[in-house]
Amino acid sequence: MMQSSSVIDLLGRPLGVLRLSLTARCNLACPYCCPDSVEPQGLLSTLDQLRLIHSACALGVHTLRLTGGEPLLTDRLWPLLEALSVGRATPGHPLSRLKDLAITTNGSLLDDAKAQQLRALGVDRITISLDAVDAESIARMAGLRRGAEAGLELFKRVLAGIDAARAAGYEPDQGALKLNAVIQRGRNDDQLIPLARLARQQRMELRLIEYMDVGNRNGWCLDQVMPATEMIQILHSHWPLQPIGRQPGGTSSQWLYQDGEGSIATIASITEPFCSDCNRLRITADGQAFTCLFASEGIDLRRWLRMDVSDSELAEVMTQLWTGRSDRFSEDRGLMQVGNHHAEMAYLGG
Ligand code: SAM
Ligand code: SF4
């Protein structure tokens, strides 16, 4: 039977957000992320994706974020969005419980046609990732071999993507268009002020992400993490800031510019973990469910899809998955074994 309230895990946390990765591949190669060059075996079909999303909505998911790899790299995005928009518009359909549909993209493939299509198919919010303004730094952070020239090219494409999103109706002032930047000490921390300036000019909220130890390939070390408090101190000395705090179940802490020019946010999953109210389930492009970004192994949902279980059986499998969850790996980071295997970020979808 379909449930209307959220399932609750062993630490009292309700399920609320599903992050679905559409592909593990990417057209960029950010060294902090290290995407795969080939897809994992056995990608979910659109029908598989829809069945999982239905079940998740029946268990309380109200927000779906589509991610990757690079979600705009795969044509499988479009039939999924079409089916979602029909379901969301049908009264009583499990998908009508989906209040918020968002996508995270590196913005480099976003043009007018795609932005309009996203809008027409009901995508409510777009988050665009950009880690620098200086062309050399952009190239370094995106793993582009041709240096500043390629960095400048990417910068222009991302700016065009932002313009396209705005022209399609994604209003930054309404929180529908945001900018993500990973800040790595010694690599792009000099880009903090230029990035904030760009975001202010664009009237977009910039979300500064602490460099996370997700995956095994990026050679993560604590020395490269710039704590959110330090980022805020630097910004505060340029543009005084006033803290707003973090919404329950949210990942970002917000700060208002005291000059009235909007807000900025930090995602401090290393120095100020927010496991205590984590409401996020992640499903990879090949149907592995992860209840935590820092988990080493997922739970294979594709196995159940291949067995052709009924919708209620699938919902039961997902209920068991969530209700049995007690992970809070980021808070327990100090207790974790060094060298623990982690799934890669582009596979998990961030
Ligand atoms: N390709 C898309 C993009 O870059 O927006 C979507 C996928 S990407 C994995 C999602 C988000 O994860 C991006 O904002 C990216 O910057 C962030 N990310 C990737 N690796 C990270 C890491 N090691 N630490 C912190 N954030 C990371
Ligand atoms: Fe690609 Fe996004 Fe990973 Fe960069 S962060 S390599 S854009 S998936």
Coordinates of C-alpha atoms and ligand atoms in Angstrom, one line a residue:
M1 CA 0.0 0.0 0.0
M2 CA 1.2 3.5 -0.8
Q3 CA 2.2 5.5 2.3
S4 CA 1.8 9.3 2.6
S5 CA 4.1 10.0 5.5
S6 CA 7.9 9.5 5.5
V7 CA 9.6 6.4 6.6
I8 CA 12.0 7.1 9.5
D9 CA 15.4 5.5 10.1
L10 CA 17.0 4.2 13.3
L11 CA 18.2 7.7 14.3
G12 CA 14.7 9.2 13.8
R13 CA 15.5 10.8 10.4
P14 CA 12.7 10.9 7.8
L15 CA 13.4 10.2 4.1
G16 CA 12.8 13.4 2.1
V17 CA 15.3 13.8 -0.8
L18 CA 16.3 11.4 -3.6
R19 CA 19.4 12.1 -5.6
L20 CA 19.4 10.0 -8.7
S21 CA 22.5 9.8 -10.8
L22 CA 21.8 9.4 -14.6
T23 CA 25.3 8.6 -15.7
A24 CA 28.7 8.1 -14.1
R25 CA 30.4 9.8 -17.2
C26 CA 31.3 13.4 -17.6
N27 CA 32.6 15.7 -20.3
L28 CA 35.0 17.3 -17.7
A29 CA 37.5 15.6 -15.4
C30 CA 37.7 17.6 -12.2
P31 CA 40.6 16.0 -10.3
Y32 CA 38.7 16.3 -7.0
C33 CA 35.9 14.2 -8.5
C34 CA 37.6 11.8 -11.0
P35 CA 34.6 10.7 -13.1
D36 CA 34.5 7.3 -14.9
S37 CA 35.2 7.2 -18.7
V38 CA 32.7 4.4 -19.2
E39 CA 29.3 3.7 -17.7
P40 CA 28.9 1.0 -15.1
Q41 CA 27.3 -2.3 -16.4
G42 CA 23.6 -2.5 -16.4
L43 CA 22.3 1.1 -16.5
L44 CA 18.8 1.6 -15.2
S45 CA 16.2 2.0 -17.9
T46 CA 13.7 4.9 -17.8
L47 CA 11.1 2.5 -16.5
D48 CA 13.4 1.3 -13.8
Q49 CA 14.2 4.9 -12.8
L50 CA 10.5 5.7 -12.7
R51 CA 9.7 2.7 -10.6
L52 CA 12.3 3.7 -8.0
I53 CA 11.2 7.3 -8.0
H54 CA 7.5 6.2 -7.5
S55 CA 8.5 4.0 -4.6
A56 CA 10.6 6.7 -3.1
C57 CA 7.8 9.2 -3.3
A58 CA 5.4 6.7 -1.7
L59 CA 7.9 6.6 1.2
G60 CA 8.0 10.4 1.7
V61 CA 10.4 11.8 -0.9
H62 CA 9.3 15.3 -1.9
T63 CA 12.5 16.4 -3.7
L64 CA 14.3 14.7 -6.6
R65 CA 17.7 15.9 -7.7
L66 CA 19.0 14.6 -11.0
T67 CA 22.8 14.4 -11.1
G68 CA 25.7 12.4 -12.5
G69 CA 28.5 12.5 -13.8
E70 CA 27.1 15.1 -16.1
P71 CA 23.3 14.7 -16.4
L72 CA 23.1 16.8 -19.6
L73 CA 25.5 14.4 -21.3
T74 CA 22.9 11.6 -21.5
D75 CA 19.8 11.6 -23.7
R76 CA 18.2 9.4 -21.1
L77 CA 17.4 12.6 -19.2
W78 CA 14.6 13.6 -21.6
P79 CA 12.3 10.6 -21.6
L80 CA 12.6 10.5 -17.8
L81 CA 11.6 14.2 -17.5
E82 CA 8.7 13.6 -19.9
A83 CA 7.3 10.8 -17.7
L84 CA 7.9 12.7 -14.5
S85 CA 6.0 15.7 -15.8
V86 CA 3.0 13.6 -16.8
G87 CA 3.0 11.8 -13.4
R88 CA 3.4 15.1 -11.4
A89 CA 0.4 16.6 -13.2
T90 CA -1.8 13.6 -12.5
P91 CA -3.8 14.0 -9.3
G92 CA -3.4 11.1 -6.9
H93 CA -0.3 9.8 -8.8
P94 CA 2.7 9.0 -6.5
L95 CA 4.7 11.5 -8.5
S96 CA 2.3 14.3 -7.7
R97 CA 3.9 14.3 -4.2
L98 CA 7.1 15.5 -5.8
K99 CA 7.2 19.2 -4.9
D100 CA 10.7 20.0 -6.1
L101 CA 12.6 18.7 -9.1
A102 CA 16.2 19.9 -9.4
I103 CA 19.3 19.2 -11.5
T104 CA 23.0 19.7 -10.8
T105 CA 25.1 20.3 -13.9
N106 CA 28.5 21.7 -14.8
G107 CA 26.6 24.0 -17.2
S108 CA 29.0 23.5 -20.1
L109 CA 26.3 21.8 -22.2
L110 CA 23.4 24.0 -21.2
D111 CA 22.1 26.0 -24.2
D112 CA 18.9 27.9 -24.8
A113 CA 17.1 24.8 -26.3
K114 CA 18.1 22.6 -23.3
A115 CA 17.2 25.2 -20.7
Q116 CA 13.8 25.7 -22.3
Q117 CA 13.2 22.0 -22.5
L118 CA 14.2 21.6 -18.8
R119 CA 11.7 24.3 -17.9
A120 CA 8.9 22.9 -20.1
L121 CA 9.4 19.5 -18.5
G122 CA 9.0 20.8 -15.0
V123 CA 12.6 21.1 -13.7
D124 CA 12.1 23.6 -10.9
R125 CA 15.8 24.5 -10.0
I126 CA 19.2 24.3 -11.7
T127 CA 22.5 24.3 -9.8
I128 CA 25.5 25.1 -11.9
S129 CA 29.0 24.1 -10.8
L130 CA 32.0 26.4 -11.4
D131 CA 35.1 26.4 -9.3
A132 CA 37.0 29.5 -10.5
V133 CA 36.8 32.7 -12.6
D134 CA 40.5 32.8 -13.7
A135 CA 40.9 30.8 -16.9
E136 CA 44.0 28.9 -15.7
S137 CA 42.3 27.9 -12.4
I138 CA 39.1 26.9 -14.3
A139 CA 41.2 24.6 -16.4
R140 CA 43.1 23.1 -13.4
M141 CA 39.9 22.5 -11.4
A142 CA 38.1 21.0 -14.4
G143 CA 41.0 18.8 -15.4
L144 CA 41.4 20.4 -18.9
R145 CA 44.8 19.8 -20.4
R146 CA 44.9 22.8 -22.8
G147 CA 45.3 25.2 -19.9
A148 CA 44.1 28.8 -19.9
E149 CA 42.7 28.7 -23.4
A150 CA 40.5 25.7 -22.6
G151 CA 39.6 27.3 -19.2
L152 CA 38.4 30.5 -20.9
E153 CA 36.4 28.5 -23.4
L154 CA 34.7 26.6 -20.6
F155 CA 34.0 29.8 -18.7
K156 CA 32.3 31.3 -21.7
R157 CA 30.1 28.2 -22.1
V158 CA 29.1 28.2 -18.4
L159 CA 28.2 31.9 -18.6
A160 CA 26.2 31.2 -21.7
G161 CA 24.5 28.3 -19.8
I162 CA 23.6 30.7 -16.9
D163 CA 22.2 33.2 -19.4
A164 CA 20.2 30.4 -21.1
A165 CA 18.8 29.2 -17.8
R166 CA 17.8 32.8 -16.8
A167 CA 16.2 33.4 -20.2
A168 CA 14.2 30.1 -19.8
G169 CA 12.7 31.5 -16.6
Y170 CA 15.1 30.2 -13.9
E171 CA 15.2 33.2 -11.5
P172 CA 18.1 33.3 -9.1
D173 CA 16.1 35.6 -6.8
Q174 CA 13.6 32.9 -6.3
G175 CA 16.3 30.3 -5.6
A176 CA 15.8 28.6 -9.0
L177 CA 19.4 29.1 -10.2
K178 CA 22.5 28.7 -7.9
L179 CA 26.2 28.3 -8.3
N180 CA 28.3 25.5 -6.6
A181 CA 32.0 25.8 -6.1
V182 CA 34.3 23.3 -4.4
I183 CA 37.1 25.1 -2.7
Q184 CA 40.4 23.3 -2.3
R185 CA 43.2 25.0 -0.2
G186 CA 46.3 25.7 -2.3
R187 CA 44.4 25.1 -5.6
N188 CA 41.5 27.6 -6.0
D189 CA 41.1 29.3 -2.6
D190 CA 42.4 32.5 -4.3
Q191 CA 39.2 32.3 -6.3
L192 CA 36.8 32.9 -3.4
I193 CA 36.5 36.6 -3.8
P194 CA 36.3 36.5 -7.7
L195 CA 33.7 33.7 -7.5
A196 CA 31.6 35.7 -4.9
R197 CA 31.9 38.8 -7.1
L198 CA 30.7 36.9 -10.1
A199 CA 27.8 35.4 -8.2
R200 CA 26.8 38.8 -6.8
Q201 CA 26.9 40.3 -10.4
Q202 CA 24.7 37.4 -11.6
R203 CA 22.4 37.8 -8.5
M204 CA 23.0 34.0 -7.9
E205 CA 23.6 32.4 -4.5
L206 CA 27.1 30.9 -4.4
R207 CA 27.4 27.7 -2.4
L208 CA 30.9 27.1 -1.3
I209 CA 31.6 23.4 -0.8
E210 CA 34.3 22.0 1.5
Y211 CA 36.5 19.5 -0.4
M212 CA 35.2 16.1 0.6
D213 CA 36.9 12.7 1.0
V214 CA 34.5 10.9 -1.3
G215 CA 36.1 8.3 -3.6
N216 CA 39.6 6.8 -3.6
R217 CA 41.1 8.4 -6.7
N218 CA 41.3 12.1 -5.7
G219 CA 44.1 11.7 -3.2
W220 CA 42.1 13.7 -0.6
C221 CA 44.0 15.0 2.4
L222 CA 42.8 17.2 5.2
D223 CA 45.4 19.9 4.4
Q224 CA 43.5 20.6 1.2
V225 CA 40.2 21.3 3.1
M226 CA 39.5 24.9 3.7
P227 CA 37.0 25.0 6.5
A228 CA 33.8 26.9 5.8
T229 CA 34.5 29.3 8.8
E230 CA 37.7 30.4 7.1
M231 CA 36.0 31.0 3.8
I232 CA 33.3 33.1 5.6
Q233 CA 36.0 35.1 7.4
I234 CA 37.7 36.0 4.1
L235 CA 34.4 37.0 2.5
H236 CA 33.2 38.8 5.6
S237 CA 36.2 41.1 5.5
H238 CA 35.2 42.1 1.9
W239 CA 31.5 42.2 2.2
P240 CA 30.2 42.0 5.8
L241 CA 27.9 39.0 6.3
Q242 CA 25.1 38.1 8.7
P243 CA 24.5 34.4 9.5
I244 CA 21.0 32.9 8.8
G245 CA 21.8 29.3 9.6
R246 CA 20.9 25.9 8.1
Q247 CA 17.4 24.7 7.3
P248 CA 16.6 21.3 9.0
G249 CA 17.4 18.6 6.5
G250 CA 19.4 21.0 4.3
T251 CA 23.1 20.8 3.5
S252 CA 23.9 24.5 3.2
S253 CA 24.3 27.2 5.9
Q254 CA 23.3 30.6 4.5
W255 CA 24.7 34.1 5.1
L256 CA 23.2 37.4 4.0
Y257 CA 25.3 40.1 2.5
Q258 CA 24.7 43.1 4.8
D259 CA 24.7 45.4 1.8
G260 CA 21.5 43.8 0.7
E261 CA 23.1 42.1 -2.4
G262 CA 21.7 38.6 -1.7
S263 CA 23.1 35.6 0.1
I264 CA 26.0 33.2 0.0
A265 CA 26.1 29.6 1.5
T266 CA 28.6 27.1 2.7
I267 CA 28.4 23.3 2.7
A268 CA 30.6 22.2 5.5
S269 CA 30.3 18.4 5.5
I270 CA 33.8 18.0 6.8
T271 CA 34.1 20.5 9.6
E272 CA 30.4 20.8 10.6
P273 CA 28.7 17.5 9.5
F274 CA 25.0 17.5 9.3
C275 CA 24.3 13.8 9.6
S276 CA 21.8 14.4 12.5
D277 CA 19.0 15.4 10.2
C278 CA 20.2 13.8 6.9
N279 CA 17.1 13.0 4.8
R280 CA 18.9 12.0 1.5
L281 CA 18.9 8.7 -0.4
R282 CA 21.2 8.3 -3.4
I283 CA 20.7 6.0 -6.3
T284 CA 23.5 5.5 -8.8
A285 CA 23.0 5.1 -12.6
D286 CA 23.1 1.3 -12.2
G287 CA 20.7 1.2 -9.3
Q288 CA 22.9 1.0 -6.2
A289 CA 21.3 2.7 -3.3
F290 CA 23.6 4.6 -0.9
T291 CA 22.2 6.2 2.3
C292 CA 25.4 8.1 2.8
L293 CA 28.0 9.8 0.6
F294 CA 30.8 8.3 2.6
A295 CA 29.5 4.7 2.6
S296 CA 31.7 2.1 1.0
E297 CA 29.0 -0.1 -0.5
G298 CA 25.6 0.4 -1.9
I299 CA 22.5 -1.9 -1.9
D300 CA 21.7 -3.4 -5.2
L301 CA 18.1 -2.3 -6.2
R302 CA 18.5 -3.4 -9.8
R303 CA 18.4 -7.0 -8.5
W304 CA 14.8 -6.5 -7.4
L305 CA 13.9 -4.7 -10.6
R306 CA 15.2 -7.6 -12.6
M307 CA 13.1 -10.0 -10.5
D308 CA 10.1 -8.1 -11.6
V309 CA 8.8 -7.5 -8.1
S310 CA 5.5 -5.7 -7.6
D311 CA 5.4 -2.0 -6.7
S312 CA 4.5 -2.7 -3.1
E313 CA 7.3 -5.3 -2.8
L314 CA 9.8 -2.7 -4.2
A315 CA 8.5 -0.1 -1.7
E316 CA 9.0 -2.7 1.0
V317 CA 12.6 -3.2 -0.1
M318 CA 13.2 0.5 0.0
T319 CA 11.4 0.8 3.4
Q320 CA 13.7 -1.8 4.9
L321 CA 16.7 0.0 3.4
W322 CA 15.8 3.3 5.0
T323 CA 14.4 2.1 8.3
G324 CA 17.5 0.0 8.9
R325 CA 19.8 2.9 8.4
S326 CA 21.9 4.3 11.2
D327 CA 24.9 5.6 9.3
R328 CA 26.4 9.0 10.1
F329 CA 29.8 8.6 8.6
S330 CA 30.7 12.3 8.4
E331 CA 30.2 12.7 12.1
D332 CA 32.1 9.4 12.7
R333 CA 34.9 10.4 10.4
G334 CA 37.5 10.3 13.2
L335 CA 36.6 6.7 13.9
M336 CA 36.8 5.5 10.3
Q337 CA 39.7 3.4 9.3
V338 CA 42.2 5.2 7.1
G339 CA 42.2 3.6 3.6
N340 CA 38.5 2.7 3.8
H341 CA 37.1 2.1 0.3
H342 CA 34.7 4.9 -0.7
A343 CA 32.5 5.0 -3.8
E344 CA 33.5 7.7 -6.3
M345 CA 31.7 11.1 -6.3
A346 CA 30.7 11.1 -10.0
Y347 CA 29.2 7.6 -9.5
L348 CA 27.3 8.7 -6.4
G349 CA 26.2 12.0 -7.9
G350 CA 27.2 14.4 -5.0
Ligands
SAM1 N1 28.6 17.2 -13.1 C1 27.7 17.9 -12.3 C2 28.3 19.0 -11.6 O1 29.6 19.1 -11.6 O2 27.6 19.9 -11.1 C3 26.9 17.0 -11.3 C4 27.7 15.9 -10.6 S1 28.9 16.5 -9.5 C5 29.5 15.0 -8.8 C6 27.9 17.2 -8.2 C7 28.6 18.2 -7.3 O3 29.6 17.4 -6.5 C8 29.3 19.3 -8.0 O4 28.9 20.5 -7.5 C9 30.8 19.0 -7.6 O5 31.5 20.2 -7.5 C10 30.7 18.3 -6.3 N2 31.8 17.5 -6.0 C11 32.4 16.5 -6.7 N3 33.5 16.0 -6.0 C12 33.6 16.6 -4.8 C13 34.4 16.5 -3.7 N4 35.4 15.6 -3.6 N5 34.2 17.3 -2.6 C14 33.2 18.2 -2.7 N6 32.3 18.4 -3.7 C15 32.5 17.6 -4.8
SF4_2 FE1 32.2 16.1 -14.0 FE2 30.8 17.3 -12.0 FE3 32.7 15.5 -11.4 FE4 33.4 17.8 -12.4 S1 32.3 17.5 -10.5 S2 34.2 15.8 -13.1 S3 31.8 18.3 -13.8 S4 30.8 15.1 -12.5

